[in-house]
PDB file of N, CA and C in Angstrom:
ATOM      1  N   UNK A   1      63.763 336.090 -44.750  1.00  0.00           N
ATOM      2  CA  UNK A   1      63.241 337.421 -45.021  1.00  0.00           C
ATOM      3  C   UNK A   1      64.146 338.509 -44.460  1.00  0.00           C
ATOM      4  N   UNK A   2      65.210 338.230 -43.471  1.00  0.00           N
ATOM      5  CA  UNK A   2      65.781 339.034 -42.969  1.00  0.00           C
ATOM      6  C   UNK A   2      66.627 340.076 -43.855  1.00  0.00           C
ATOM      7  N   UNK A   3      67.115 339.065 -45.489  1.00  0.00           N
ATOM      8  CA  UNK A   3      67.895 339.358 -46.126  1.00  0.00           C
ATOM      9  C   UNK A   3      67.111 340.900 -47.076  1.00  0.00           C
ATOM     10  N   UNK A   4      65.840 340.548 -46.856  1.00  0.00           N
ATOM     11  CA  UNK A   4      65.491 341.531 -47.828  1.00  0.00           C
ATOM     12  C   UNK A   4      64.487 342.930 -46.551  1.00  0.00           C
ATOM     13  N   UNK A   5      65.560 343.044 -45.540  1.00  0.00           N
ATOM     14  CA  UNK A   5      64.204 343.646 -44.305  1.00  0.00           C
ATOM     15  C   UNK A   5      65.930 344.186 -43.652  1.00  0.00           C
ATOM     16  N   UNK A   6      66.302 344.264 -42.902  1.00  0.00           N
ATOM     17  CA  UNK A   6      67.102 344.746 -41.998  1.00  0.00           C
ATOM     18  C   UNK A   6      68.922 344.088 -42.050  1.00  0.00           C
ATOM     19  N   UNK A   7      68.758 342.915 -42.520  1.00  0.00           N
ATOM     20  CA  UNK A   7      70.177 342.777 -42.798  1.00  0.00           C
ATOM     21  C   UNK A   7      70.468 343.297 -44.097  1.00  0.00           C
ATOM     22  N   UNK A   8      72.070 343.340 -43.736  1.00  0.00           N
ATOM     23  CA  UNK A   8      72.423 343.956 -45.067  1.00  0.00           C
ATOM     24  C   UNK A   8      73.907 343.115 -45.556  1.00  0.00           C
ATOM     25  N   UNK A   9      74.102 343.228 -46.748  1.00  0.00           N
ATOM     26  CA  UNK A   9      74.913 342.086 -47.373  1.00  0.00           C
ATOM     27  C   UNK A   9      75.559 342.823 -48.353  1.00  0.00           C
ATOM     28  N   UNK A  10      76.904 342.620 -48.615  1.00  0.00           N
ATOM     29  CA  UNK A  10      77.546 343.362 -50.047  1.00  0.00           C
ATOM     30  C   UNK A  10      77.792 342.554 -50.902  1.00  0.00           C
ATOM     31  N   UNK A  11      77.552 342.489 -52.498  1.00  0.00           N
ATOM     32  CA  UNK A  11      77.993 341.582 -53.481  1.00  0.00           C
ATOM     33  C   UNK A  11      79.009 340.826 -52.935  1.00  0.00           C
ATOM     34  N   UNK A  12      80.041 341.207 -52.356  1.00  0.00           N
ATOM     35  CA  UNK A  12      81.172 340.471 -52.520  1.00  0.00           C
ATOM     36  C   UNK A  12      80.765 339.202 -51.918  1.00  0.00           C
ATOM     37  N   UNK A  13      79.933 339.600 -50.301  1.00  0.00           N
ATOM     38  CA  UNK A  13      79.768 338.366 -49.857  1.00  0.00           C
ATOM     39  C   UNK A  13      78.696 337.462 -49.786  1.00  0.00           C
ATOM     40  N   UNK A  14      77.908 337.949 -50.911  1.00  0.00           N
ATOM     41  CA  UNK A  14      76.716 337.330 -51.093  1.00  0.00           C
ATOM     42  C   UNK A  14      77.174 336.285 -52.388  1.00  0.00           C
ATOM     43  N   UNK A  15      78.258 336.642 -52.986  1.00  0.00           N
ATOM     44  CA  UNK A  15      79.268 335.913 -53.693  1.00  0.00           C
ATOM     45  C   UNK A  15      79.599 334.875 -53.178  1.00  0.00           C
ATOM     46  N   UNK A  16      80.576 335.382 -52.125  1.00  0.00           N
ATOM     47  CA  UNK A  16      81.037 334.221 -51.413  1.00  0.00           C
ATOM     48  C   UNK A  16      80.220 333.065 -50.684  1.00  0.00           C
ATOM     49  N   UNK A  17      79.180 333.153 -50.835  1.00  0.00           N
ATOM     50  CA  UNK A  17      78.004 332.454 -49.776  1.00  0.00           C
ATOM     51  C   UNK A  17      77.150 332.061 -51.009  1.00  0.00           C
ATOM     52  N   UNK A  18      77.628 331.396 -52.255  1.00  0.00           N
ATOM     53  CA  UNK A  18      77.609 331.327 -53.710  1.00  0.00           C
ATOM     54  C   UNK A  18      76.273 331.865 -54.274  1.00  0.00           C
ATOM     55  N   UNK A  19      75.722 333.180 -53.854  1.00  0.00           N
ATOM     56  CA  UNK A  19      74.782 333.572 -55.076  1.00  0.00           C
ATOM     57  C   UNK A  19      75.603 334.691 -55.952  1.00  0.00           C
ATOM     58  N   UNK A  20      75.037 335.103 -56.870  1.00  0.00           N
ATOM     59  CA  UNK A  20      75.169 336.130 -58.159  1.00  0.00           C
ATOM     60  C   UNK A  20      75.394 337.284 -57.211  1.00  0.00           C
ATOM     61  N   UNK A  21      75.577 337.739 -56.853  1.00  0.00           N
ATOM     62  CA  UNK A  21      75.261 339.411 -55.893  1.00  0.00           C
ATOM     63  C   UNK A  21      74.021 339.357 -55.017  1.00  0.00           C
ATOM     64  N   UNK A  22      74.072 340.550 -54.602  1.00  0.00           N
ATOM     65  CA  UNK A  22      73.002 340.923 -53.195  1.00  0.00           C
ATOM     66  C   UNK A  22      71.618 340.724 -54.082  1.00  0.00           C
ATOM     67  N   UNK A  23      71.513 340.965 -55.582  1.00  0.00           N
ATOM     68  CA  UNK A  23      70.204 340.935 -56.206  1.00  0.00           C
ATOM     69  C   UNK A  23      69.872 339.752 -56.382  1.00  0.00           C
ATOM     70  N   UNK A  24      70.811 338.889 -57.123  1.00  0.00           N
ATOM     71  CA  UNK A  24      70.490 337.286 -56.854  1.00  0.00           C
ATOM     72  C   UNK A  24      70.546 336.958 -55.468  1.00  0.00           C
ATOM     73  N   UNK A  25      70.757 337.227 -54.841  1.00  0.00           N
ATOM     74  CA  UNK A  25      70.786 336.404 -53.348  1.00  0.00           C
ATOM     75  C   UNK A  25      69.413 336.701 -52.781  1.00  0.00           C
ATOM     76  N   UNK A  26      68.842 337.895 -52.985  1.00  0.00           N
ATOM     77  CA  UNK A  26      67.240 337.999 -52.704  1.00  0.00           C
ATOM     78  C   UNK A  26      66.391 337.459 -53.375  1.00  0.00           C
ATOM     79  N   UNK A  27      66.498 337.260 -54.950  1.00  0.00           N
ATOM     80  CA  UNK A  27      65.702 336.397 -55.555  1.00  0.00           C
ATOM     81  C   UNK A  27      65.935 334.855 -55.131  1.00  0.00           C
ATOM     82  N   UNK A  28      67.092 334.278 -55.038  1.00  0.00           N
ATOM     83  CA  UNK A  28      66.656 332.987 -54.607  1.00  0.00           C
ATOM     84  C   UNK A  28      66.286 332.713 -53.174  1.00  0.00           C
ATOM     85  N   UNK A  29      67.021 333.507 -52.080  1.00  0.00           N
ATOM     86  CA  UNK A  29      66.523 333.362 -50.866  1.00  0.00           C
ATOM     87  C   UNK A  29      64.810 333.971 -51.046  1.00  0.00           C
ATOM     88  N   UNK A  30      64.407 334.366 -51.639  1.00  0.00           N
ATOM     89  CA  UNK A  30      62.919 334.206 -51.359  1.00  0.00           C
ATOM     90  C   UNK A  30      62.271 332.705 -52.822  1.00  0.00           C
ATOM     91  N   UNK A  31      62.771 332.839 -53.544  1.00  0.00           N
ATOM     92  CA  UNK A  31      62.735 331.187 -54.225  1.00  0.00           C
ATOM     93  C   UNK A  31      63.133 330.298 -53.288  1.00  0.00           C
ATOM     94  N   UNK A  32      64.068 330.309 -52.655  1.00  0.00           N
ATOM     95  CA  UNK A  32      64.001 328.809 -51.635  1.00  0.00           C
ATOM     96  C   UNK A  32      63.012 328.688 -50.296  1.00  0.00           C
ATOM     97  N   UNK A  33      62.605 329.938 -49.677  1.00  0.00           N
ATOM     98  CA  UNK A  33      61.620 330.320 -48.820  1.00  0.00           C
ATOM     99  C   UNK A  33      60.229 329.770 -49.216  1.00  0.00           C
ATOM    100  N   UNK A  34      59.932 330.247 -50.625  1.00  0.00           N
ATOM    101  CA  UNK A  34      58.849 329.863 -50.943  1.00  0.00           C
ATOM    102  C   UNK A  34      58.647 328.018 -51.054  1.00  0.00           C
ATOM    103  N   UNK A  35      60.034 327.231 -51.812  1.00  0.00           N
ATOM    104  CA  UNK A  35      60.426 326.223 -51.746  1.00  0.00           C
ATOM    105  C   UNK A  35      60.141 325.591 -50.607  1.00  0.00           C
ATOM    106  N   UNK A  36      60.594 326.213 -49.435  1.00  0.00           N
ATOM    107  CA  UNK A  36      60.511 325.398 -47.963  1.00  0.00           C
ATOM    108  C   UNK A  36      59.261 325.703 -47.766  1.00  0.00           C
ATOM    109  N   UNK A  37      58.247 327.171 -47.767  1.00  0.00           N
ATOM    110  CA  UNK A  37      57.053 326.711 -47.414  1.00  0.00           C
ATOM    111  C   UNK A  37      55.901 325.940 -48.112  1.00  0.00           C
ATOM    112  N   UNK A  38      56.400 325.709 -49.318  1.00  0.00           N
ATOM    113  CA  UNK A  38      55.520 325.010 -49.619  1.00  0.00           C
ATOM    114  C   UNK A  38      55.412 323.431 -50.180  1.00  0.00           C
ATOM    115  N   UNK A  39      57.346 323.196 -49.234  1.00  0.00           N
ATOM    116  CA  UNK A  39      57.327 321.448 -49.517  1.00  0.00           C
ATOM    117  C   UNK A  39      58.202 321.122 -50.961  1.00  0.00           C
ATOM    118  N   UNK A  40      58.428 322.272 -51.903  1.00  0.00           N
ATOM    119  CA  UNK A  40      59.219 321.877 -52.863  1.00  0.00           C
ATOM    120  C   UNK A  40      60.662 321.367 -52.601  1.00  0.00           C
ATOM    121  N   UNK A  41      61.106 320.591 -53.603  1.00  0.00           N
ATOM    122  CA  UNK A  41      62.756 319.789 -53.329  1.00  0.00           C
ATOM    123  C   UNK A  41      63.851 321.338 -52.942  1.00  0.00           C
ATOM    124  N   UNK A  42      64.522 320.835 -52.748  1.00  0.00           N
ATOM    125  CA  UNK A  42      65.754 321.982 -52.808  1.00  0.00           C
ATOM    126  C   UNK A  42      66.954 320.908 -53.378  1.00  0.00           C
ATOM    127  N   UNK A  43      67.641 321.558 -53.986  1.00  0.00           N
ATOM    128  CA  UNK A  43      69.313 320.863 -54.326  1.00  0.00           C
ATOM    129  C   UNK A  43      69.804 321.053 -52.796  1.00  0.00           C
ATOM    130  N   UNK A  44      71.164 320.273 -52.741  1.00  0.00           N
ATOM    131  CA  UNK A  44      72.617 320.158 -51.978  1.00  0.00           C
ATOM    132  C   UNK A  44      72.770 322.124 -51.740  1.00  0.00           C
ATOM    133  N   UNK A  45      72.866 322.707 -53.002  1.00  0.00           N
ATOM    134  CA  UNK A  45      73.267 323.812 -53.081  1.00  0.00           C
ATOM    135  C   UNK A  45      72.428 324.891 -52.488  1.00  0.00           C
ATOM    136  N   UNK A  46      71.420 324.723 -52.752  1.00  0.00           N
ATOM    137  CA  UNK A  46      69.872 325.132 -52.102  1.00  0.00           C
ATOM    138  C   UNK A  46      70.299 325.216 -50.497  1.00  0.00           C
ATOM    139  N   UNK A  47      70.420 324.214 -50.190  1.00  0.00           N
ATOM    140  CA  UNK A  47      70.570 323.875 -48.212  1.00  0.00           C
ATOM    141  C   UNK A  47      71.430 324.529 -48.234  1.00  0.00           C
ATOM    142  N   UNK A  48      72.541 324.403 -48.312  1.00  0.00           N
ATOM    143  CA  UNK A  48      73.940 325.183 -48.432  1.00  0.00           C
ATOM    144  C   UNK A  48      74.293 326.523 -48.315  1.00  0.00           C
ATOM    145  N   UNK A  49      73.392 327.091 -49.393  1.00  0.00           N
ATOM    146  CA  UNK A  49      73.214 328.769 -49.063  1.00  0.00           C
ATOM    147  C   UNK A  49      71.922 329.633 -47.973  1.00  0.00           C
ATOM    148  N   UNK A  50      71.177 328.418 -47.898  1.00  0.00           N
ATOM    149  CA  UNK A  50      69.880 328.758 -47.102  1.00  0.00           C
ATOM    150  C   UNK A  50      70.779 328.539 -45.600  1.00  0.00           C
ATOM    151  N   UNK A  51      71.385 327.723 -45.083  1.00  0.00           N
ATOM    152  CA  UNK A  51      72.079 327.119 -44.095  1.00  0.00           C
ATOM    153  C   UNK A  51      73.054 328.754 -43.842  1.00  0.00           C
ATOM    154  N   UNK A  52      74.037 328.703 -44.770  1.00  0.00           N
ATOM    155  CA  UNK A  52      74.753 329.881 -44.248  1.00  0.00           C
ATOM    156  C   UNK A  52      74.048 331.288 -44.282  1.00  0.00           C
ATOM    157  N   UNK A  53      73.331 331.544 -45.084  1.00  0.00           N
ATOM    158  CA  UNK A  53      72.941 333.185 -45.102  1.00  0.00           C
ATOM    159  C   UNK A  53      71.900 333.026 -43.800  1.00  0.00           C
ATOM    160  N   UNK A  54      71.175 331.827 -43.344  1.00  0.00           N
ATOM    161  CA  UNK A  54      70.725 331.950 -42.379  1.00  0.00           C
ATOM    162  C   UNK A  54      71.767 332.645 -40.626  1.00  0.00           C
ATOM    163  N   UNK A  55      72.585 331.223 -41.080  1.00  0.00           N
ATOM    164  CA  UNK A  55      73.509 331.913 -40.088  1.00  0.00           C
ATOM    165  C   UNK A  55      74.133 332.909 -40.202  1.00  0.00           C
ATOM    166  N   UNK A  56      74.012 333.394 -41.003  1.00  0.00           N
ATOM    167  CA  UNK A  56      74.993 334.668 -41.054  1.00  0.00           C
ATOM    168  C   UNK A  56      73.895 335.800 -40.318  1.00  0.00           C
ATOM    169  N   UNK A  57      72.914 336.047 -40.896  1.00  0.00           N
ATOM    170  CA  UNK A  57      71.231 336.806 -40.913  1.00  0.00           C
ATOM    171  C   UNK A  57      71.489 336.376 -39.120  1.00  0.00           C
ATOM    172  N   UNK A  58      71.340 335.493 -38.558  1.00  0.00           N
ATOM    173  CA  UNK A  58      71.130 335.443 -37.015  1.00  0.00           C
ATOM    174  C   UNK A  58      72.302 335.572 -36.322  1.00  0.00           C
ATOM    175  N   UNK A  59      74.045 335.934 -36.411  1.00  0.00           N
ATOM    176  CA  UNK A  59      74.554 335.278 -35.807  1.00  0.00           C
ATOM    177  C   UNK A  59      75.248 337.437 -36.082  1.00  0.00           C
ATOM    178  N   UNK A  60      75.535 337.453 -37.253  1.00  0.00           N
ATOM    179  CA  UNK A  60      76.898 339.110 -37.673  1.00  0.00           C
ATOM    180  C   UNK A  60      75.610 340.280 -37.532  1.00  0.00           C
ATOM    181  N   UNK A  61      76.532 340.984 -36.761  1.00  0.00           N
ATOM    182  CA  UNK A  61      75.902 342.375 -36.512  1.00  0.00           C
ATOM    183  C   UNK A  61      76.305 343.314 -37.350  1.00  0.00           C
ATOM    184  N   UNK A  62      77.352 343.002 -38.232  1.00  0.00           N
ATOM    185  CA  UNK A  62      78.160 343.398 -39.112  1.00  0.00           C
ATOM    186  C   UNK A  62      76.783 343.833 -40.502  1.00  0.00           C
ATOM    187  N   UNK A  63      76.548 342.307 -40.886  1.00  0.00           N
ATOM    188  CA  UNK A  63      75.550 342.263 -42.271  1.00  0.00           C
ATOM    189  C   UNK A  63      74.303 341.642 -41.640  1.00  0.00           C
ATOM    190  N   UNK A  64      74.193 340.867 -40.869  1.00  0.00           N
ATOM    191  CA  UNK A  64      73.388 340.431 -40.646  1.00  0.00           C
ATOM    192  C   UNK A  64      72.249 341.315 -39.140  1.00  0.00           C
ATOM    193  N   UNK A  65      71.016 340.631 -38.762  1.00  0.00           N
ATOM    194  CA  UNK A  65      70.788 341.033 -37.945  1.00  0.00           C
ATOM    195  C   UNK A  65      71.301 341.034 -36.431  1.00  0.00           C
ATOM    196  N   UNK A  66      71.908 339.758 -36.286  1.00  0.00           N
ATOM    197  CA  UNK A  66      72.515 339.810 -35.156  1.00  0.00           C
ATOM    198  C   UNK A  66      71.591 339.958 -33.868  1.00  0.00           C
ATOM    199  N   UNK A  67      72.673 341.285 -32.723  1.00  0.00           N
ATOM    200  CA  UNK A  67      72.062 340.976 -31.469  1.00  0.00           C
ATOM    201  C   UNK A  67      70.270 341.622 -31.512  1.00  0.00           C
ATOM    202  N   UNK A  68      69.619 342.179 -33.163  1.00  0.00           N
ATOM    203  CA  UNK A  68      67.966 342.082 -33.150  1.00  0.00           C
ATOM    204  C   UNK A  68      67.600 341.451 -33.547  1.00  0.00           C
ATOM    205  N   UNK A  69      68.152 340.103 -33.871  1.00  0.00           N
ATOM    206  CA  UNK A  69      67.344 338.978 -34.351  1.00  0.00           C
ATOM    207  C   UNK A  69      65.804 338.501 -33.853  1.00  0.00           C
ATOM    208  N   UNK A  70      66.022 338.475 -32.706  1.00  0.00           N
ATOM    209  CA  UNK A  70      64.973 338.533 -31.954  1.00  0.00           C
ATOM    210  C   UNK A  70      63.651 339.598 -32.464  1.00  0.00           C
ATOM    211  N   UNK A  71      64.235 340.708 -32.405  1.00  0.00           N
ATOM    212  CA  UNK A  71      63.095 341.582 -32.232  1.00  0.00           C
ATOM    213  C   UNK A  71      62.867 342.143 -33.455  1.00  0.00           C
ATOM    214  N   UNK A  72      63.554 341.315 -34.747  1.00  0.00           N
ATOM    215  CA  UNK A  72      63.062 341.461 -36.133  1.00  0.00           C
ATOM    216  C   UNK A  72      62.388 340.166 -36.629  1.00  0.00           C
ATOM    217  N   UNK A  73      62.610 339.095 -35.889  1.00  0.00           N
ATOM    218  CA  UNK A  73      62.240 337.978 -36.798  1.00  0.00           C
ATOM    219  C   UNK A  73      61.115 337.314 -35.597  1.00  0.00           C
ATOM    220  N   UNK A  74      60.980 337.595 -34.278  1.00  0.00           N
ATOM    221  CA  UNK A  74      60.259 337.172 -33.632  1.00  0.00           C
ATOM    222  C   UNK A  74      60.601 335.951 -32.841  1.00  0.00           C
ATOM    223  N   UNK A  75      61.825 335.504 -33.213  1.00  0.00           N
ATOM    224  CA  UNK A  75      62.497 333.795 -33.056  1.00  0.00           C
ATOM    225  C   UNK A  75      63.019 334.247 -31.679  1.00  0.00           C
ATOM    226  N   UNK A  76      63.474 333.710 -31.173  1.00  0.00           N
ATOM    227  CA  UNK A  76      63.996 333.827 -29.775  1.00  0.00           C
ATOM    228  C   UNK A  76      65.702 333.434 -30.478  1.00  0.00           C
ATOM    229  N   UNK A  77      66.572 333.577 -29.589  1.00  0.00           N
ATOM    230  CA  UNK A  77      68.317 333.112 -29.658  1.00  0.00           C
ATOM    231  C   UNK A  77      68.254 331.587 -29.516  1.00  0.00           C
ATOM    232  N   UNK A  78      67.515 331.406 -28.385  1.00  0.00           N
ATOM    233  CA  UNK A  78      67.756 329.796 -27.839  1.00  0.00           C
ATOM    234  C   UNK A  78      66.492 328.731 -29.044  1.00  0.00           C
ATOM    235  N   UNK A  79      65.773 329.284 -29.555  1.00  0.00           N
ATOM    236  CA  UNK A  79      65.338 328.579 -30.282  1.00  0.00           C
ATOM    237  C   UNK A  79      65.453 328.378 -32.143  1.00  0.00           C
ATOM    238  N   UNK A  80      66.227 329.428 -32.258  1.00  0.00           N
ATOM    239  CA  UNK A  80      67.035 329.789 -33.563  1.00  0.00           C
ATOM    240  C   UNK A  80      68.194 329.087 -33.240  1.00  0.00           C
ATOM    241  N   UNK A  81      68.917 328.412 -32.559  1.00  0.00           N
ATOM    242  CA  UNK A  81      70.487 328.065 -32.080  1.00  0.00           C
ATOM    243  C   UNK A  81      70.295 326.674 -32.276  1.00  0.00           C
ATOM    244  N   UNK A  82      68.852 325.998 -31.447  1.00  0.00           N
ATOM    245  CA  UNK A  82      68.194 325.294 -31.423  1.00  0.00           C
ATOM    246  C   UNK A  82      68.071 324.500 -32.608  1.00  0.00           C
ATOM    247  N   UNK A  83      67.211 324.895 -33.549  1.00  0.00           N
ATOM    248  CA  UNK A  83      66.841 324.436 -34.493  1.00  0.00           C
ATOM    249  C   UNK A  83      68.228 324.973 -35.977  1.00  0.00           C
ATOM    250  N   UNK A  84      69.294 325.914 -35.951  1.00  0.00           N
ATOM    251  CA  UNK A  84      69.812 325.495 -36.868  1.00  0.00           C
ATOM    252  C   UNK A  84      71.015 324.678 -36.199  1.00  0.00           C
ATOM    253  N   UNK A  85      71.028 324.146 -35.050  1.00  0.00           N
ATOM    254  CA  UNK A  85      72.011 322.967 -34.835  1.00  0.00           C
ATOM    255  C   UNK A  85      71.575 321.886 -35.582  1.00  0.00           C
ATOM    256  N   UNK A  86      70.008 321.420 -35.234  1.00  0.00           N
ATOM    257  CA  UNK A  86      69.188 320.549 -35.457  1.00  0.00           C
ATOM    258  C   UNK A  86      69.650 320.413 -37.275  1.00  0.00           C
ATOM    259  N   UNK A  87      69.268 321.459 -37.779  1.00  0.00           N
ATOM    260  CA  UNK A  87      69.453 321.273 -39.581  1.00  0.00           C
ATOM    261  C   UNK A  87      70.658 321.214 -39.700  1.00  0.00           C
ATOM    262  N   UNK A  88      72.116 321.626 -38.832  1.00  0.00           N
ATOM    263  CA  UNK A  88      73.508 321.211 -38.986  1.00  0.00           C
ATOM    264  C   UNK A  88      73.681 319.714 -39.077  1.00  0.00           C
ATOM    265  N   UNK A  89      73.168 318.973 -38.280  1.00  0.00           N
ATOM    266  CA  UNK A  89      73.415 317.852 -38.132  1.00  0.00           C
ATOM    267  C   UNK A  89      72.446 316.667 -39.259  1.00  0.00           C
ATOM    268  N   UNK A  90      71.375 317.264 -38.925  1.00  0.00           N
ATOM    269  CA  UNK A  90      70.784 316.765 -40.460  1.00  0.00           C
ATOM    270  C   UNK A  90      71.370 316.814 -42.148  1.00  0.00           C
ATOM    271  N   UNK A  91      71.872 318.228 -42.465  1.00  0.00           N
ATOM    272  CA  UNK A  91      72.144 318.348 -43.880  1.00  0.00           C
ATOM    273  C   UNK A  91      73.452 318.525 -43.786  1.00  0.00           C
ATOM    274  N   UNK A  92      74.625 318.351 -42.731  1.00  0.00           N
ATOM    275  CA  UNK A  92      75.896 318.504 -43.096  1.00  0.00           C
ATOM    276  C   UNK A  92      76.218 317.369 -43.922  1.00  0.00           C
ATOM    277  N   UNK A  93      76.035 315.969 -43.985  1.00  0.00           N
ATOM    278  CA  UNK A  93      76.154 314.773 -44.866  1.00  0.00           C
ATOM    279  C   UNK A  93      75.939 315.020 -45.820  1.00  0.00           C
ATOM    280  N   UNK A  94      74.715 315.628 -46.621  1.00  0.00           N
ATOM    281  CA  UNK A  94      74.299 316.416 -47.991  1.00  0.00           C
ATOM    282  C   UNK A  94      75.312 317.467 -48.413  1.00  0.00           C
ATOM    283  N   UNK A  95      75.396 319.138 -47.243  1.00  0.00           N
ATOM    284  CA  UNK A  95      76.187 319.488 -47.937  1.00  0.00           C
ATOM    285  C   UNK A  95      77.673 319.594 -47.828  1.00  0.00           C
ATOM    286  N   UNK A  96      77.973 318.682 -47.279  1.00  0.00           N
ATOM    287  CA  UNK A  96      79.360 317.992 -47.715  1.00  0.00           C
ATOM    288  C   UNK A  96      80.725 318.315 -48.456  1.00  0.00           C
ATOM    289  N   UNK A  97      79.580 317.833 -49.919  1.00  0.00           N
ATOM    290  CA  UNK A  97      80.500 318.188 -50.350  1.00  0.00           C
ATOM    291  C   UNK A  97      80.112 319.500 -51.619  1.00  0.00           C
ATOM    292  N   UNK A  98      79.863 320.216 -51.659  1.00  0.00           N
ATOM    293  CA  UNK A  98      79.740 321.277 -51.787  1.00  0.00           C
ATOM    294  C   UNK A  98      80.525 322.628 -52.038  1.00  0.00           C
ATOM    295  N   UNK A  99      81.008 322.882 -52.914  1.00  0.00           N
ATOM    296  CA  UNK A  99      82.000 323.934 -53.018  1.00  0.00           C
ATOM    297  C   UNK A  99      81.512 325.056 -53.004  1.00  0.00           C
ATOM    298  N   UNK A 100      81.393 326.006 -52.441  1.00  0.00           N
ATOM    299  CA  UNK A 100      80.573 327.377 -51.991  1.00  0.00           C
ATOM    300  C   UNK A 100      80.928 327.913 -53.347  1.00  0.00           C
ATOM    301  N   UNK A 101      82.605 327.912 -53.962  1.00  0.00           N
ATOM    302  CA  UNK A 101      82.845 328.493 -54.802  1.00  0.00           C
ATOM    303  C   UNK A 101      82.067 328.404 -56.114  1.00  0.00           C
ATOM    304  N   UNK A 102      82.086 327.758 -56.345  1.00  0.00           N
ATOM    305  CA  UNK A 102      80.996 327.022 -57.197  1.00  0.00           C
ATOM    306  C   UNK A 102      79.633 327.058 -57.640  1.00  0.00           C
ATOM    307  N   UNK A 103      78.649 327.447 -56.028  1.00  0.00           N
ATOM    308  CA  UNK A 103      77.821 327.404 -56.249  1.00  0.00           C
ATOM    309  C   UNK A 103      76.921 328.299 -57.556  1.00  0.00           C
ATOM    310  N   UNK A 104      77.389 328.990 -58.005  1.00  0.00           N
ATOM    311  CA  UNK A 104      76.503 329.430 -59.108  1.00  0.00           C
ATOM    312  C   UNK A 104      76.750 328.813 -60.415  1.00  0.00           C
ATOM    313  N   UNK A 105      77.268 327.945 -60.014  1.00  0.00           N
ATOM    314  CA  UNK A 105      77.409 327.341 -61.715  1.00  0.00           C
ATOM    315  C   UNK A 105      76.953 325.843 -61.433  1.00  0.00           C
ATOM    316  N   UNK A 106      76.070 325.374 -60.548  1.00  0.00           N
ATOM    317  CA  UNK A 106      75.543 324.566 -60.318  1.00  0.00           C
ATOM    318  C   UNK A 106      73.870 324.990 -60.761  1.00  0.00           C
TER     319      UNK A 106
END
């Protein structure tokens, strides 16, 4: 949710982080949100962009929220660090192999 609340993102690199622009990148980051809360599959590609725009959303003060992560999303640092190590190590085998470039034509 961060993507569509306080971070901010420019086509180019919402490109690069393989959605359509900043407008596609809000429609599927809230399509895969809804996906995760309610248990639906995700693709390779799915994890992939949910994985980085996450990190990006918690980590760049630049586009993302950065050092208010905290006090926009309610998560703490140590338990956001926490748990996307946890999904690093889980879905790096999945997304693998994965060409970011790519991703929209998947």
């Amino acid at each position: 949710m961060e993507w569509a609340g306080p971070a901010r993102c420019t086509d180019a690199y919402a490109i690069a982080m393989g959605f359509d622009g900043v407008t596609g990148m809000t429609t599927e980051c809230l399509r895969i949100r809804a996906a995760l809360t309610d248990g639906g599959g995700l693709t390779a590609a799915d994890w992939a962009r949910a994985v980085l725009a996450t990190e990006t959303a918690f980590t760049s003060d630049t586009m993302g929220s950065g050092y208010e992560w905290a006090t926009t999303t309610g998560l703490t640092d140590a338990w956001t660090i926490k748990t996307l190590r946890s999904l690093q190590r889980k879905l790096t085998p999945l997304m693998v192999h994965v060409d970011l470039g790519h991703l929209r034509d998947l």
